[in-house]
XYZ file of N, CA, C and O in Angstrom:
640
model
N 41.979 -70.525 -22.264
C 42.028 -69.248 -21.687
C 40.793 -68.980 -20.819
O 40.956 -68.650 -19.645
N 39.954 -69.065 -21.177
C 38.576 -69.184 -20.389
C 38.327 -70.307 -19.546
O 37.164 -70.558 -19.230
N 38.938 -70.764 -19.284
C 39.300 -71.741 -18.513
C 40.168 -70.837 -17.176
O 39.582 -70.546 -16.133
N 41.338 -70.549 -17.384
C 42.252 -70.059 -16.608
C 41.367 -68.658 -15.930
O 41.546 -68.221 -14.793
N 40.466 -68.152 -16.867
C 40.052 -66.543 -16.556
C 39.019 -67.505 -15.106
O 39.276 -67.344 -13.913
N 37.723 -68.587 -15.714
C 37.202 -68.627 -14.653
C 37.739 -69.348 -13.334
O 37.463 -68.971 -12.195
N 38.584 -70.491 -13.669
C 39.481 -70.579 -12.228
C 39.792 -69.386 -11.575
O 39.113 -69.122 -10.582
N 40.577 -68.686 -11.877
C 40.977 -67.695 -11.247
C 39.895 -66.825 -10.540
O 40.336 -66.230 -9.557
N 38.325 -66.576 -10.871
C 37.368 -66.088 -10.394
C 37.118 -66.933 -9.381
O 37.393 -66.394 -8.309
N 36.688 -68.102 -9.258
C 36.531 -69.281 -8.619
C 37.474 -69.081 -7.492
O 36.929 -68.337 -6.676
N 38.466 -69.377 -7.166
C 39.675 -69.082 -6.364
C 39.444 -67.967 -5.877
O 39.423 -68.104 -4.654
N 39.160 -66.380 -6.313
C 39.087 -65.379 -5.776
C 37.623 -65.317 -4.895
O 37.733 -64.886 -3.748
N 36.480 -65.652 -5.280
C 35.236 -65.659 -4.699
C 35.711 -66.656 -3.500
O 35.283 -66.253 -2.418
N 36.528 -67.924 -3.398
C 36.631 -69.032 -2.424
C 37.279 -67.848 -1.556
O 36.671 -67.470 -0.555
N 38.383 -67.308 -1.881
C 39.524 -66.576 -0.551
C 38.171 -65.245 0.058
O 38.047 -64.669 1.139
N 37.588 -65.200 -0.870
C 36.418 -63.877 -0.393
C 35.371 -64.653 0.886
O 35.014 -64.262 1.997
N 35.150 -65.733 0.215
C 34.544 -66.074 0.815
C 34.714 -66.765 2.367
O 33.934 -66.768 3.320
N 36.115 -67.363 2.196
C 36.908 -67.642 3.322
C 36.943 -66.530 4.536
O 36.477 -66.579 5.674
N 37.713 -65.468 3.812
C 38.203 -64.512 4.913
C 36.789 -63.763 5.558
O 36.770 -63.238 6.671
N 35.668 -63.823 4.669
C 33.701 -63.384 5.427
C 33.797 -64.389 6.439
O 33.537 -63.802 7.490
N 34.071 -65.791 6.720
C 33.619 -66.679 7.497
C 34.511 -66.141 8.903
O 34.079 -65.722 9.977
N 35.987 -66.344 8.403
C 36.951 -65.976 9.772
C 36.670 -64.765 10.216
O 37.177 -64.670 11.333
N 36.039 -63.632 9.875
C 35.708 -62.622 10.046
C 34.156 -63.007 11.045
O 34.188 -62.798 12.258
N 33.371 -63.352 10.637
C 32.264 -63.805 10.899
C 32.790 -64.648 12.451
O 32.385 -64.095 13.474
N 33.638 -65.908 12.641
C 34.289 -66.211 14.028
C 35.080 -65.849 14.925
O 35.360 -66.356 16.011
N 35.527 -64.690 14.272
C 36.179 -63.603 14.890
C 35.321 -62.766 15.920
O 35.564 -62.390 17.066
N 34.236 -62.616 15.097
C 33.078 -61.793 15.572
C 32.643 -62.524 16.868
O 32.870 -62.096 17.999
N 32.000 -63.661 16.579
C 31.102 -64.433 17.605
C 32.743 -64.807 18.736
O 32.638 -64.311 19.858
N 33.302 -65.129 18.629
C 34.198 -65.233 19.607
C 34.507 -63.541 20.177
O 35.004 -63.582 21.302
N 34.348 -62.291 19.724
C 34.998 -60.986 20.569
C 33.281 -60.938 20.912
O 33.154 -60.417 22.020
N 32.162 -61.247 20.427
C 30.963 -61.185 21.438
C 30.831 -61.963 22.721
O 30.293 -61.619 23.773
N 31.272 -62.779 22.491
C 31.402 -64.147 23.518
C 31.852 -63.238 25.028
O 31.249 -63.012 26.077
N 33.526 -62.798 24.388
C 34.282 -62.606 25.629
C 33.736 -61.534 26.114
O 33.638 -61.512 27.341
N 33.155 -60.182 25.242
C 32.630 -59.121 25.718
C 31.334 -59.788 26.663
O 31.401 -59.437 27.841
N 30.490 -60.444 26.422
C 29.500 -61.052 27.138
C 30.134 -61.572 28.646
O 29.608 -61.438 29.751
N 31.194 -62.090 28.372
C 31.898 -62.645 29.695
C 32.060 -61.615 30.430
O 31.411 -61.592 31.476
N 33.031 -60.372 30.090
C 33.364 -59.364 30.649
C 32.054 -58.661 31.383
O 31.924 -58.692 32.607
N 31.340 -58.186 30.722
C 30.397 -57.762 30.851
C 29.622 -58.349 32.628
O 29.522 -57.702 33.670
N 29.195 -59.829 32.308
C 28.706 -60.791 33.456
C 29.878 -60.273 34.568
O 29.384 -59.956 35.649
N 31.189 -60.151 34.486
C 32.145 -60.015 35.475
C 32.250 -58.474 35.841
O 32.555 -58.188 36.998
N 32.089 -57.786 35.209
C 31.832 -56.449 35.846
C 30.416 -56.591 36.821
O 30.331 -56.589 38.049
N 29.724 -56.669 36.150
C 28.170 -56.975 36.904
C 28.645 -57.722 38.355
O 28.654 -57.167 39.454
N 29.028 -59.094 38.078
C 29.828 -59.366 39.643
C 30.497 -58.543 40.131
O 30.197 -58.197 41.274
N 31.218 -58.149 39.718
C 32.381 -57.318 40.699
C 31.471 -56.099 41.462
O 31.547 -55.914 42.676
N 30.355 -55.072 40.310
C 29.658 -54.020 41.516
C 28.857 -54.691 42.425
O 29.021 -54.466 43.624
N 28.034 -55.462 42.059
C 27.419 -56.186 43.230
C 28.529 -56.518 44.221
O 28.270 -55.866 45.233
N 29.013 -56.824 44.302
C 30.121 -57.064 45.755
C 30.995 -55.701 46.157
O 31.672 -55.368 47.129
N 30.716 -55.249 45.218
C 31.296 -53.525 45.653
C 30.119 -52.737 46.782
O 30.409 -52.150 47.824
N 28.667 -52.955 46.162
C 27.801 -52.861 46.598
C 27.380 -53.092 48.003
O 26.930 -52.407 48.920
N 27.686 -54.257 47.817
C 27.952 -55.512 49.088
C 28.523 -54.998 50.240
O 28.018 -54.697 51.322
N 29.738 -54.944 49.800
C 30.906 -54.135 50.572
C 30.782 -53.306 51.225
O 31.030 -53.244 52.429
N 30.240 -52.267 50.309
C 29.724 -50.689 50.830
C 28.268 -50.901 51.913
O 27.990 -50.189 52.878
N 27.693 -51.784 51.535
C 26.348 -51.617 52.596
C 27.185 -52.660 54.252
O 26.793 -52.502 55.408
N 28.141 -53.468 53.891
C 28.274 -53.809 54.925
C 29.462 -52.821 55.602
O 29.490 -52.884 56.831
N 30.201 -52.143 55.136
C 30.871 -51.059 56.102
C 29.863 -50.246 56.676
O 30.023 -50.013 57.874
N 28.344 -49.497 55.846
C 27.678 -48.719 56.545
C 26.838 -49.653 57.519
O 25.975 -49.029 58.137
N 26.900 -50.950 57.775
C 26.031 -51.210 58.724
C 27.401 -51.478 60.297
O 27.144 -51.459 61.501
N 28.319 -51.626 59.838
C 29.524 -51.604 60.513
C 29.333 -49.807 61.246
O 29.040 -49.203 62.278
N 29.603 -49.684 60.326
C 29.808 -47.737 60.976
C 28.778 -47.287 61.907
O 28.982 -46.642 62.936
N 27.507 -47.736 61.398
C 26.437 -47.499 62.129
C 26.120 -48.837 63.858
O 25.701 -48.725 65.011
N 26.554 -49.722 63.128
C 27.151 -50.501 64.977
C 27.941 -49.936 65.430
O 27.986 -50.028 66.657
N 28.743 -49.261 64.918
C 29.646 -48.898 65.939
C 29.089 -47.615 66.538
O 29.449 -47.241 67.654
N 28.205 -46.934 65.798
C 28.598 -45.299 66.296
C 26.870 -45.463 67.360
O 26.481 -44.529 68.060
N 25.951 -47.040 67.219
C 25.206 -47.129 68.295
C 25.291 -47.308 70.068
O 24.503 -46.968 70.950
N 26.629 -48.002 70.111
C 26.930 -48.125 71.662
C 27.424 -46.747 72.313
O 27.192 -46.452 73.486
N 28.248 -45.805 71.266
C 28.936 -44.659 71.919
C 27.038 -43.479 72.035
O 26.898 -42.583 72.867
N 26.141 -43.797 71.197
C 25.085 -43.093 71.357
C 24.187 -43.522 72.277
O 23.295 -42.757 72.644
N 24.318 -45.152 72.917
C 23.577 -45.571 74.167
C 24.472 -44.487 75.252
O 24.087 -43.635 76.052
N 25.752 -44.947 74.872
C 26.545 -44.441 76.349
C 26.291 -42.439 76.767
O 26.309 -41.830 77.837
N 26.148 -42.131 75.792
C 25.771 -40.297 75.529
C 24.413 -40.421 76.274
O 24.077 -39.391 76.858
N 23.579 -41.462 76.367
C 22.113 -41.380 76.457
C 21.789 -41.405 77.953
O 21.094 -40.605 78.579
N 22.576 -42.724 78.495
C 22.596 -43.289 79.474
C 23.821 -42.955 80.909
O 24.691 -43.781 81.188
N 23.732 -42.220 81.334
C 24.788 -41.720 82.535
C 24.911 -42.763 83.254
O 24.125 -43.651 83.585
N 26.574 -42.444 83.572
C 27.807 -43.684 84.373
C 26.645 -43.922 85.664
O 25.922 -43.094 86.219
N 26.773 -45.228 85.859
C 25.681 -45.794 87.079
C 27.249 -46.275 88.204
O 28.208 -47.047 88.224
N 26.517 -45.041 89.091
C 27.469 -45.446 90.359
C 27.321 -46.794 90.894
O 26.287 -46.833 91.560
N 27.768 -47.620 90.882
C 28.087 -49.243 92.063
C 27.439 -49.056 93.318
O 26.682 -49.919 93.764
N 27.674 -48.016 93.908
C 26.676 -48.169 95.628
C 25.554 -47.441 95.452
O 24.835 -47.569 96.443
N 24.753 -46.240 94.064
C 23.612 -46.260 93.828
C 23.024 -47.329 93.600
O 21.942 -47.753 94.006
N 24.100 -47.935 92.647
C 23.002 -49.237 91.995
C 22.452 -50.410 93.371
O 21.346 -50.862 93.667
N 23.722 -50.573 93.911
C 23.476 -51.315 95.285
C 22.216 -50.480 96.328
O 21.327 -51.157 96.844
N 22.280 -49.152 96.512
C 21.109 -49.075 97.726
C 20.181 -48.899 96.670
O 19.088 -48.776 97.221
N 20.024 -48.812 95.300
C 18.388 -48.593 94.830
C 18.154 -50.065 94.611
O 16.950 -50.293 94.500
N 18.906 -51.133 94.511
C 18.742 -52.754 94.846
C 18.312 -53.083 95.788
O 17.586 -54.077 95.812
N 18.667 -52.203 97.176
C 18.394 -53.190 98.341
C 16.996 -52.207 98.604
O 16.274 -52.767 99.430
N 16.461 -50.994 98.164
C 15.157 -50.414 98.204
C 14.261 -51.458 97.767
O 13.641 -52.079 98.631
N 14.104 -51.739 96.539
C 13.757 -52.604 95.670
C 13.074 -53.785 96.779
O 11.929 -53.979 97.186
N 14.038 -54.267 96.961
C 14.121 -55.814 97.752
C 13.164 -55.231 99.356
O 12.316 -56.004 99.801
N 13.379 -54.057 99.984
C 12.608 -54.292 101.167
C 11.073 -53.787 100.393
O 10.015 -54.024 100.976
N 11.083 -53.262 99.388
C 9.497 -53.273 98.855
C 8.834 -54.212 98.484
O 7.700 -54.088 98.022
N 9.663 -55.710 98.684
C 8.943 -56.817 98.193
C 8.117 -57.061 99.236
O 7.856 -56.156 100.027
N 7.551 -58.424 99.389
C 6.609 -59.114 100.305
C 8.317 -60.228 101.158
O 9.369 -60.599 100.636
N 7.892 -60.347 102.264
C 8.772 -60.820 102.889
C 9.490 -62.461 102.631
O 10.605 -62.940 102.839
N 8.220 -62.977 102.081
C 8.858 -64.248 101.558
C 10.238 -63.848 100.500
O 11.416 -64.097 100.758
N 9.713 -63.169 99.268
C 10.849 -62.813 98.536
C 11.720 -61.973 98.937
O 12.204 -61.192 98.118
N 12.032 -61.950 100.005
C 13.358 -60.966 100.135
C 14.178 -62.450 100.670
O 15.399 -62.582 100.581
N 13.278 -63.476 101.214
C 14.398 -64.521 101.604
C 14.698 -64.587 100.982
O 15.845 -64.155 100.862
N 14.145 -65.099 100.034
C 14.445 -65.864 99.056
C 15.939 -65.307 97.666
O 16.765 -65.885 96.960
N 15.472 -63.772 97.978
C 16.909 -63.074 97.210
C 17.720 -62.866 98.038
O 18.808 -62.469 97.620
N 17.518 -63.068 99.795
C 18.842 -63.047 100.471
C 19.930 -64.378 100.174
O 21.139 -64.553 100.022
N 19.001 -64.966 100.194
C 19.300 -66.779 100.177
C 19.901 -66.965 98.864
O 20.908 -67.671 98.820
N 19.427 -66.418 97.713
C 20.565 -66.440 96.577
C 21.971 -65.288 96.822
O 23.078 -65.465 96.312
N 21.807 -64.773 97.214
C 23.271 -63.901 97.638
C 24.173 -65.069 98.199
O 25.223 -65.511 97.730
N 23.527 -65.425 99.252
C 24.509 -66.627 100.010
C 24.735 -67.904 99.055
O 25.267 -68.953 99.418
N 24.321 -67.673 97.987
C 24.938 -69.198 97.319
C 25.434 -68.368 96.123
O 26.107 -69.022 95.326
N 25.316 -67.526 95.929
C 26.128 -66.597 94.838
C 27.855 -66.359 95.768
O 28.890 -66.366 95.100
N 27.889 -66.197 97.077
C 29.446 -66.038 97.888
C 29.752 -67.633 98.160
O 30.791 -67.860 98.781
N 28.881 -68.861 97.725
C 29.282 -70.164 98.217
C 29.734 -70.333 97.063
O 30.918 -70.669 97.098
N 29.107 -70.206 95.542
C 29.656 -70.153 94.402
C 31.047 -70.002 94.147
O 31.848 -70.800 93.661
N 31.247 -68.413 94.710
C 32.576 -67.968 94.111
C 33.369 -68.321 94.796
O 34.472 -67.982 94.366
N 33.461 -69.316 96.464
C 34.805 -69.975 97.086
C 34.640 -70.950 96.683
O 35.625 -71.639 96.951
N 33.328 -71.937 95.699
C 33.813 -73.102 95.090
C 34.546 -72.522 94.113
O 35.730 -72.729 94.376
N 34.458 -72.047 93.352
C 35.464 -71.167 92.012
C 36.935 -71.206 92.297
O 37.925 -71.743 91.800
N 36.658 -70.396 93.330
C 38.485 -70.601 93.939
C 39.202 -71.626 94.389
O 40.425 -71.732 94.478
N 38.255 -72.465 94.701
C 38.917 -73.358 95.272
C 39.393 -74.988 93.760
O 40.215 -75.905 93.784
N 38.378 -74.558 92.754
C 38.571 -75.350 91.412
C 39.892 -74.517 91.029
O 40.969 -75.079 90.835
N 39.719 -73.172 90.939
C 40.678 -72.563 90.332
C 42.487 -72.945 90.716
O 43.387 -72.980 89.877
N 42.635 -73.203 92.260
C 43.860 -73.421 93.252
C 44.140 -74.989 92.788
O 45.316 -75.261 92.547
N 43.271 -75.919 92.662
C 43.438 -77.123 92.328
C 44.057 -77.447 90.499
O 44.766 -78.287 89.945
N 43.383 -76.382 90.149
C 44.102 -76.477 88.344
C 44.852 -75.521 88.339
O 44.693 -74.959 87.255
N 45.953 -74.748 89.227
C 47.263 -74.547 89.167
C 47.829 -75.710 89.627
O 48.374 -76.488 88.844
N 47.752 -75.960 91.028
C 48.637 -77.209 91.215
C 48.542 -78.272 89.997
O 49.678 -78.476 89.569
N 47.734 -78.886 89.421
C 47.625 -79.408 88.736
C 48.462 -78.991 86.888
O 48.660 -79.816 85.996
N 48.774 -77.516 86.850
C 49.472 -77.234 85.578
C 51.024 -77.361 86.181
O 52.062 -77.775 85.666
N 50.750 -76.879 87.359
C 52.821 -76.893 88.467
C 53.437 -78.381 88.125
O 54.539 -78.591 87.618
N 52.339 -79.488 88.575
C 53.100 -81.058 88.416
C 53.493 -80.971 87.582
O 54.716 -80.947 87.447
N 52.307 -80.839 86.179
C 52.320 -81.075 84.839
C 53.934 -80.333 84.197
O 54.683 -80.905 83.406
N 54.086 -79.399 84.602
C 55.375 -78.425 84.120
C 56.691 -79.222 84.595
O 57.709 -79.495 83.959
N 56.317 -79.513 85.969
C 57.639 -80.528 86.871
C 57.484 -81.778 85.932
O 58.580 -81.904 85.386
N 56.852 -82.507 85.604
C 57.113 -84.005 85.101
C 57.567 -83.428 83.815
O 58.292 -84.391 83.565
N 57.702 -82.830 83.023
C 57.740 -82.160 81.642
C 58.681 -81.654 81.606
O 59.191 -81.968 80.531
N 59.370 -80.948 82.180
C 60.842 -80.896 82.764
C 61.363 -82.063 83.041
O 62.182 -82.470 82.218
N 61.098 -82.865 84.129
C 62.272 -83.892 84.372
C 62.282 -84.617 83.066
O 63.344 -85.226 82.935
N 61.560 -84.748 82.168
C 61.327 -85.989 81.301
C 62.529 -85.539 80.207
O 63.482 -86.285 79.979
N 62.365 -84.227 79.559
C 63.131 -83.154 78.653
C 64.306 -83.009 79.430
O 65.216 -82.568 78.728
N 64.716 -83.250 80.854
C 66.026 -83.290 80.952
C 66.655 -84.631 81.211
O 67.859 -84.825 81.382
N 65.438 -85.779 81.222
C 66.064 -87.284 80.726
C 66.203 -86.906 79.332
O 67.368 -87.285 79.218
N 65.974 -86.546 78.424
C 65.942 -86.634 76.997
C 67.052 -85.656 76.410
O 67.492 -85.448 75.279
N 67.202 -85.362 77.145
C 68.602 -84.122 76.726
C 70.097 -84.875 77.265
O 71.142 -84.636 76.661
N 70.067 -85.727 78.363
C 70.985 -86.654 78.263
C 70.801 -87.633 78.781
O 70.777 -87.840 79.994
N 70.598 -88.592 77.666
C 70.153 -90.070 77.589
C 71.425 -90.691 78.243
O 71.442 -91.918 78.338
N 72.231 -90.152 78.591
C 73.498 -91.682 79.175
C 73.370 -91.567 80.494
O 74.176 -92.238 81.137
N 72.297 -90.664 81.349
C 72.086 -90.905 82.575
C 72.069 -91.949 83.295
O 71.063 -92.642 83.147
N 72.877 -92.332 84.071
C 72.441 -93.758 84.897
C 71.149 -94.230 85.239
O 70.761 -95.386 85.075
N 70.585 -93.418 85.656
C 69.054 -93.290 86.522
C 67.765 -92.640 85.978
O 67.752 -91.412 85.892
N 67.060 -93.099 85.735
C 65.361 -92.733 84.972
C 64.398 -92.898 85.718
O 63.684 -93.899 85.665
N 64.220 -91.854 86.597
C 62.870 -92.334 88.027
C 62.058 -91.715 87.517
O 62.199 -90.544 87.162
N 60.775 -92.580 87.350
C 59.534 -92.325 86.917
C 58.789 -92.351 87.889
O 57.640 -91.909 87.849
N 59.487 -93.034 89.230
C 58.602 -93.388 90.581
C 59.574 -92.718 91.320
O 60.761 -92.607 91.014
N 58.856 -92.152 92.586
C 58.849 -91.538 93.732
C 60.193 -92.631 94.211
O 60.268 -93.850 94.056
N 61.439 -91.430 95.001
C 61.842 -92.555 95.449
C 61.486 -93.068 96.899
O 60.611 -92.553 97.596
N 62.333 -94.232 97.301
C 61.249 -94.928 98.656
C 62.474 -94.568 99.777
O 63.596 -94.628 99.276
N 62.435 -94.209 101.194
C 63.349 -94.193 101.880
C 63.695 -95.755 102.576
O 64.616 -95.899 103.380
N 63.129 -96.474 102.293
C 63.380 -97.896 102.644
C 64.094 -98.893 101.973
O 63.461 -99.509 101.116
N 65.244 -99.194 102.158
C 65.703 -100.117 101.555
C 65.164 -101.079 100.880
O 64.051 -101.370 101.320
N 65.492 -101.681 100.007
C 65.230 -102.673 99.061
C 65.658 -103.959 99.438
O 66.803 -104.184 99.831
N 64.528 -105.050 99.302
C 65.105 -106.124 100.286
C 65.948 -106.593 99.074
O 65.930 -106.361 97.865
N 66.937 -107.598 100.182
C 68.364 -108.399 99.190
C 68.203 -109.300 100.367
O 67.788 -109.104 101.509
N 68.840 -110.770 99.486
C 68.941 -112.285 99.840
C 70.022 -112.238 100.695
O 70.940 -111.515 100.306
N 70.228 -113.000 102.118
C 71.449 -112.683 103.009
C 71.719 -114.294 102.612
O 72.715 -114.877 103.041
C-alpha cells in the first residue's frame, strides 16, 4: 500500500513537473515571437518615417520652382536679345568677334543638324521599304520571284 500511495505521488510531482517545463517553452517561444514583432514594427515606422520625410522633401521641390517663377518675371525673347547685343558692344572689340564668329558656327551647326537629320529619314524610308517587301515575300512563299537585287534593264547574256 505504501508503495502504491508513493508511486502515485511520484507520478503526480513528474506530470507537475512536466506541464512547469511546457509552460516554461511556451513562454520563451511567445517571448521570442513578441521580440520578433516588436523588431518589425520598429522596421515598419522607420520606413513610415522614411516615407514621410521623403514626400516632404518632394512637396517642398515642387512648391520651389513655382516660388522661383513668382520671384522672377516672364523674360521677353527680344529684351533678352537687345540687353545681349548691349552687353556685346560694351565689350573690347576683339571679343565681340569673337561672339559674332560663334553665332556663325552656332547657324553652320544647326544646317549640319538638318542635314544629319534628312539623311536618317531617308535612311528609316529604305529600312521600312526592304521590311515590307521581305514580310510580303514571307506572307506568300509560292512566289515565283525573290529580288533581293535591283532589277537590271539589260538583258542577260544567253549562248546563241
Amino acid at each position: 500500500m505504501k508503495r502504491i500511495v508513493v508511486l502515485s505521488i511520484l507520478i503526480f510531482f513528474a506530470m507537475i513537473c512536466a506541464c512547469q517545463k511546457q509552460d516554461s517553452t511556451a513562454e520563451a517561444q511567445l517571448a521570442q515571437r513578441k521580440a520578433e514583432l516588436e523588431t518589425r514594427e520598429k522596421a515598419l515606422d522607420e520606413r513610415e518615417k522614411a516615407l514621410a520625410e521623403k514626400e516632404k522633401m518632394i512637396a517642398r521641390f515642387r512648391a520651389v520652382p513655382s516660388d522661383l517663377q513668382a520671384r522672377k518675371p516672364a523674360v521677353d525673347p527680344e529684351q533678352a536679345k537687345a540687353e545681349r547685343e548691349r552687353r556685346i558692344e560694351q565689350l573690347p572689340p576683339e571679343l565681340q568677334a569673337l561672339i559674332r564668329d560663334r553665332s556663325l558656327l552656332n547657324t553652320r551647326t544647326t544646317e549640319k543638324s538638318r542635314g544629319t537629320e534628312d539623311r536618317a529619314a531617308e535612311l528609316k524610308r529604305r529600312l521600312e521599304e526592304a521590311r515590307t517587301k521581305k514580310m510580303g515575300a514571307i506572307a506568300s512563299p509560292n512566289a515565283d520571284t525573290f529580288d533581293t537585287q535591283p532589277t537590271s534593264s539589260s538583258p542577260s547574256p544567253t549562248p546563241e
